[in-house]
XYZ file of C-alpha atoms in Angstrom:
351
model
C 95.777 100.138 36.296
C 95.683 103.471 37.697
C 93.577 104.079 41.237
C 89.954 105.022 41.028
C 89.892 108.291 41.399
C 88.419 109.501 44.673
C 84.827 111.119 44.310
C 85.267 113.372 47.630
C 88.339 114.547 47.323
C 87.595 118.310 46.747
C 85.664 118.576 50.079
C 84.187 115.995 52.187
C 85.956 115.671 55.253
C 85.665 113.952 58.759
C 84.119 116.440 61.422
C 83.842 114.654 64.369
C 84.475 111.406 66.114
C 82.535 110.674 68.900
C 84.086 107.578 70.928
C 80.856 107.067 72.846
C 82.620 107.166 76.463
C 79.985 106.148 78.960
C 78.469 103.456 77.172
C 81.831 102.029 76.057
C 83.147 102.241 79.318
C 79.991 100.964 80.987
C 80.134 97.581 78.553
C 84.045 97.009 79.159
C 83.731 97.539 82.623
C 85.828 100.858 83.277
C 83.123 103.671 83.718
C 84.712 103.807 87.272
C 87.981 105.125 85.903
C 88.366 108.844 87.223
C 89.845 110.339 83.621
C 88.579 112.647 81.194
C 91.741 112.258 79.061
C 91.296 108.517 78.263
C 88.493 106.196 76.802
C 89.914 102.916 78.934
C 88.813 99.624 77.129
C 89.412 95.781 77.584
C 90.736 93.559 74.835
C 88.263 91.142 73.713
C 84.981 93.301 73.544
C 83.212 95.596 71.004
C 83.348 99.043 71.247
C 81.336 101.315 69.187
C 82.295 104.624 67.059
C 80.347 107.335 65.707
C 81.572 109.564 62.941
C 80.550 112.761 61.405
C 81.073 114.027 57.871
C 80.687 116.879 56.139
C 78.489 115.904 53.434
C 76.079 112.546 53.617
C 78.595 109.164 53.236
C 77.610 107.203 50.471
C 79.091 103.561 51.047
C 79.375 102.443 47.064
C 81.920 105.182 46.862
C 84.026 105.511 49.562
C 84.805 103.770 52.850
C 86.397 103.867 56.206
C 89.611 102.784 57.967
C 90.730 102.986 61.472
C 94.249 102.757 63.129
C 94.816 101.989 66.223
C 99.206 103.503 66.896
C 101.059 103.285 70.020
C 104.958 103.983 70.312
C 107.097 106.929 68.246
C 107.233 105.140 65.108
C 104.476 102.401 64.968
C 104.842 99.052 62.597
C 102.509 96.603 62.043
C 105.261 94.323 61.791
C 106.468 95.131 65.722
C 102.960 94.986 67.000
C 102.523 98.737 67.496
C 99.917 99.012 64.706
C 96.590 97.730 63.771
C 94.408 98.821 61.045
C 91.207 97.757 60.830
C 88.710 98.517 57.567
C 85.002 99.529 57.847
C 83.209 98.356 54.744
C 80.793 95.634 53.155
C 84.543 93.585 52.207
C 86.065 94.873 55.191
C 90.158 92.875 55.296
C 90.882 92.528 58.892
C 94.057 90.624 58.470
C 95.665 91.415 61.903
C 95.097 89.673 65.223
C 91.172 88.843 64.852
C 90.331 92.845 64.521
C 87.027 93.082 63.057
C 85.395 96.462 61.984
C 81.711 96.646 60.693
C 79.656 99.492 59.644
C 76.460 99.235 61.367
C 74.272 102.230 60.172
C 74.631 105.149 57.783
C 72.496 108.266 58.270
C 72.945 110.983 55.953
C 76.395 112.461 57.568
C 76.295 109.868 60.605
C 77.994 106.522 60.267
C 77.984 103.980 63.299
C 80.443 101.847 63.367
C 81.848 98.491 65.822
C 85.186 97.475 66.103
C 85.573 93.960 68.245
C 89.323 93.806 69.493
C 91.085 90.713 69.879
C 91.417 88.888 73.522
C 95.095 88.807 73.241
C 96.417 92.300 72.407
C 99.501 94.316 74.012
C 98.235 96.414 76.676
C 98.982 100.233 76.349
C 98.138 103.389 75.317
C 97.139 104.247 71.828
C 96.107 106.796 69.195
C 93.314 106.260 67.221
C 92.944 107.876 63.692
C 89.956 107.402 61.368
C 90.390 107.873 57.723
C 87.953 108.294 54.798
C 89.213 106.457 52.039
C 87.589 105.983 48.298
C 89.216 103.574 46.065
C 92.765 103.543 47.038
C 92.987 107.205 47.769
C 92.511 108.601 51.437
C 90.254 111.588 51.335
C 90.815 112.865 54.762
C 91.610 111.684 58.124
C 91.165 112.505 61.462
C 92.858 111.796 65.290
C 90.419 110.987 68.320
C 90.468 113.704 70.885
C 90.831 111.105 73.454
C 94.223 108.169 73.487
C 92.425 104.873 74.572
C 93.984 102.738 76.366
C 93.279 99.009 76.382
C 94.125 96.333 79.749
C 93.698 93.046 79.714
C 90.081 91.783 80.462
C 89.161 89.324 83.609
C 85.605 89.012 81.983
C 86.596 87.858 79.089
C 86.650 83.279 79.001
C 89.179 83.058 76.427
C 91.449 85.669 77.971
C 94.513 85.314 79.951
C 93.549 86.660 83.325
C 89.789 85.537 83.161
C 87.884 85.065 86.460
C 84.731 83.982 87.109
C 83.672 84.834 89.955
C 81.741 88.242 89.634
C 82.056 88.914 93.119
C 85.950 88.166 92.728
C 86.118 90.736 89.717
C 84.420 93.440 92.112
C 87.186 92.985 95.277
C 90.218 92.105 92.918
C 89.603 94.397 90.027
C 87.329 97.478 91.200
C 87.827 97.747 94.678
C 90.468 100.668 95.489
C 91.394 99.843 99.287
C 92.444 97.037 101.393
C 94.246 96.465 104.737
C 97.749 95.215 104.769
C 98.882 93.196 107.312
C 102.655 93.714 108.397
C 104.891 92.783 111.718
C 105.584 89.633 113.426
C 103.314 86.986 114.769
C 103.415 88.461 118.036
C 103.479 92.094 117.170
C 101.397 92.568 113.734
C 100.486 95.731 112.617
C 97.470 96.680 110.040
C 97.470 99.602 107.497
C 94.325 100.906 105.364
C 95.578 101.486 102.287
C 94.208 103.190 99.215
C 95.457 101.725 96.240
C 93.841 104.314 93.489
C 94.161 101.910 90.571
C 91.224 103.702 88.899
C 92.798 106.889 89.593
C 94.140 108.644 86.373
C 97.679 109.292 87.694
C 97.530 106.136 88.983
C 96.731 105.074 85.268
C 99.513 107.309 83.415
C 102.448 106.054 86.011
C 101.704 102.134 85.462
C 101.665 102.591 81.581
C 104.703 104.949 81.894
C 106.534 102.209 84.019
C 106.339 99.517 80.706
C 107.181 102.444 78.705
C 110.716 102.766 80.638
C 111.076 98.929 80.373
C 110.756 99.506 76.775
C 108.374 95.731 76.526
C 107.984 94.789 73.192
C 104.579 94.039 71.844
C 104.797 90.337 72.886
C 105.299 90.828 76.181
C 102.517 93.402 76.960
C 100.633 90.652 75.883
C 101.674 88.246 78.590
C 100.297 88.745 82.476
C 103.765 87.031 83.677
C 105.736 89.309 82.064
C 103.828 92.643 82.399
C 103.484 91.394 86.444
C 107.387 90.622 86.900
C 108.117 94.207 85.058
C 105.784 96.069 87.741
C 107.254 94.439 90.184
C 111.016 94.919 89.165
C 109.939 98.662 88.515
C 108.254 99.237 92.210
C 112.106 99.678 93.671
C 115.755 101.081 92.712
C 117.295 97.636 93.389
C 118.095 97.446 89.229
C 118.985 101.361 88.993
C 116.432 101.488 86.148
C 114.390 104.704 87.900
C 112.037 102.703 89.788
C 108.902 104.029 92.440
C 110.193 103.877 95.718
C 112.973 104.336 97.735
C 113.680 101.703 100.380
C 114.748 103.101 103.393
C 114.327 100.545 107.073
C 116.502 103.565 108.966
C 115.404 103.265 113.082
C 116.796 107.413 113.078
C 113.821 109.525 112.187
C 116.531 112.132 110.819
C 117.579 109.832 107.684
C 113.938 110.381 106.395
C 114.184 114.273 106.232
C 114.921 114.464 102.627
C 111.899 112.414 102.175
C 108.485 110.777 103.707
C 109.116 108.509 106.587
C 107.308 105.066 105.379
C 104.658 105.174 107.696
C 103.441 108.680 106.773
C 101.501 106.823 103.454
C 98.079 105.679 103.433
C 97.822 104.871 99.590
C 99.716 104.751 96.657
C 98.126 107.740 94.752
C 100.293 110.261 96.322
C 103.255 108.058 95.764
C 102.649 107.634 91.767
C 101.591 111.361 91.619
C 104.945 112.702 93.065
C 106.633 110.127 90.795
C 105.244 111.146 87.689
C 106.073 114.921 88.872
C 109.611 114.127 89.423
C 110.287 110.840 86.839
C 112.436 110.194 90.441
C 112.237 107.525 92.784
C 110.292 108.736 95.611
C 111.650 108.873 99.157
C 110.993 106.442 101.298
C 108.958 103.274 101.641
C 109.164 99.917 103.330
C 107.505 96.595 102.791
C 104.023 97.155 103.278
C 104.431 100.395 101.090
C 106.156 98.454 98.075
C 103.590 96.286 98.107
C 100.579 98.403 98.487
C 102.005 101.004 95.234
C 102.934 97.373 93.331
C 99.119 96.377 94.041
C 97.942 99.663 92.679
C 99.478 98.260 89.311
C 98.557 94.915 89.543
C 94.773 95.412 89.946
C 95.052 98.230 86.956
C 96.578 96.202 84.363
C 96.361 92.576 84.950
C 93.241 92.561 87.022
C 94.036 89.254 88.776
C 93.824 88.166 92.136
C 96.391 89.795 93.516
C 95.055 91.570 96.288
C 96.158 88.592 98.353
C 99.099 90.710 99.675
C 101.330 88.906 102.507
C 103.572 91.052 103.883
C 105.585 89.911 106.743
C 108.684 91.203 108.903
C 109.938 88.519 110.828
C 113.373 86.794 112.277
C 112.897 83.343 111.568
C 114.966 80.070 111.533
C 115.575 78.378 108.138
C 118.517 75.979 108.889
C 121.257 76.846 106.532
C 119.284 76.252 103.050
C 116.660 79.345 103.589
C 117.467 80.605 100.223
C 116.601 77.354 98.487
C 113.105 77.298 100.016
C 110.259 78.444 97.831
C 108.356 81.781 99.116
C 105.484 79.870 100.611
C 107.398 77.739 102.637
C 109.146 81.052 104.144
C 105.904 82.625 104.879
C 104.422 79.378 106.268
C 107.697 79.094 108.951
C 107.081 82.941 109.691
C 103.026 82.617 109.928
C 103.674 79.527 112.482
C 106.092 81.696 114.376
C 109.384 80.128 113.964
C 112.242 80.748 116.388
C 113.800 84.138 116.819
C 117.749 84.230 115.518
C 120.112 86.394 114.408
C 119.030 85.663 110.755
C 116.846 88.849 109.430
C 114.286 88.246 106.824
C 112.912 90.960 105.467
C 109.863 89.601 103.269
C 107.509 91.922 100.986
C 105.400 89.479 98.213
C 102.439 90.296 96.046
C 100.651 87.269 95.295
C 98.749 87.067 91.381
C 96.881 84.076 89.734
C 94.137 84.071 87.556
């Protein structure tokens, strides 16, 4: 049987897509992100769209379809393309996506899309299609990309955080203090994590792309956390963010920035995105502060508990077999200072 002929194939077009940025970002707790290029959302929430047409929309003759795509060659089978149908007989097959047509007002249609709580984090292009029968009459891409993050407000999500005061501190607060030094000589570094800045958002997602994480990995807070930890340094020759340097000679920092000069992650990630090369130079608290920026942004875990320890400690001959928390306990309790130097940096995330 031949496809039903499209009624509006000679002129009806989608004129605009209103992403309702203010209302959606407020509902998704992302309104503090300082960006004009992206709409930042969270998995497990519903967001609204208004679609405007060149002539009156008739739901009996046509319907709408929204496609979210990520990467160069998106495929449904790879989890890089998601489709939601917006009609009376909506067919939403993929990962519990749900589309609903809320109202029709002559040339304008209001719709909602409910995101699943286990989708892969990343940056998506949004395409809306006008469909009549089996024919796509017209399509239009939204003028902003959609970034979708994990959701600590979603009880069914993987990073749910029950207490609102903790969500405000660990997810939305941009500043903090980093403790470094030894038990007898402690230092406090005031750090601007700047996880709500546009360049930090872009840099963190860029790092995930550099590691070529597939969709299953992007659904896992554990895998994402480990990936960010790998990419904050250059130990694996993976074009990570920071170049470590623990020299005591100022001349060794001449071709970069002395680690003590950094006071936040934004300047570091701005330089990294400009050059796409490791930024010189960093020591433990710089690595930790920069990593925390990515963790606070993407994972929304309780990761502001940042422990940075520089200490010569005695842990007999088997310190390598001790779990990290035991090493920290020894250091904080003031173990004997001997020739074995342990330089320790840790960012702990849990939910």
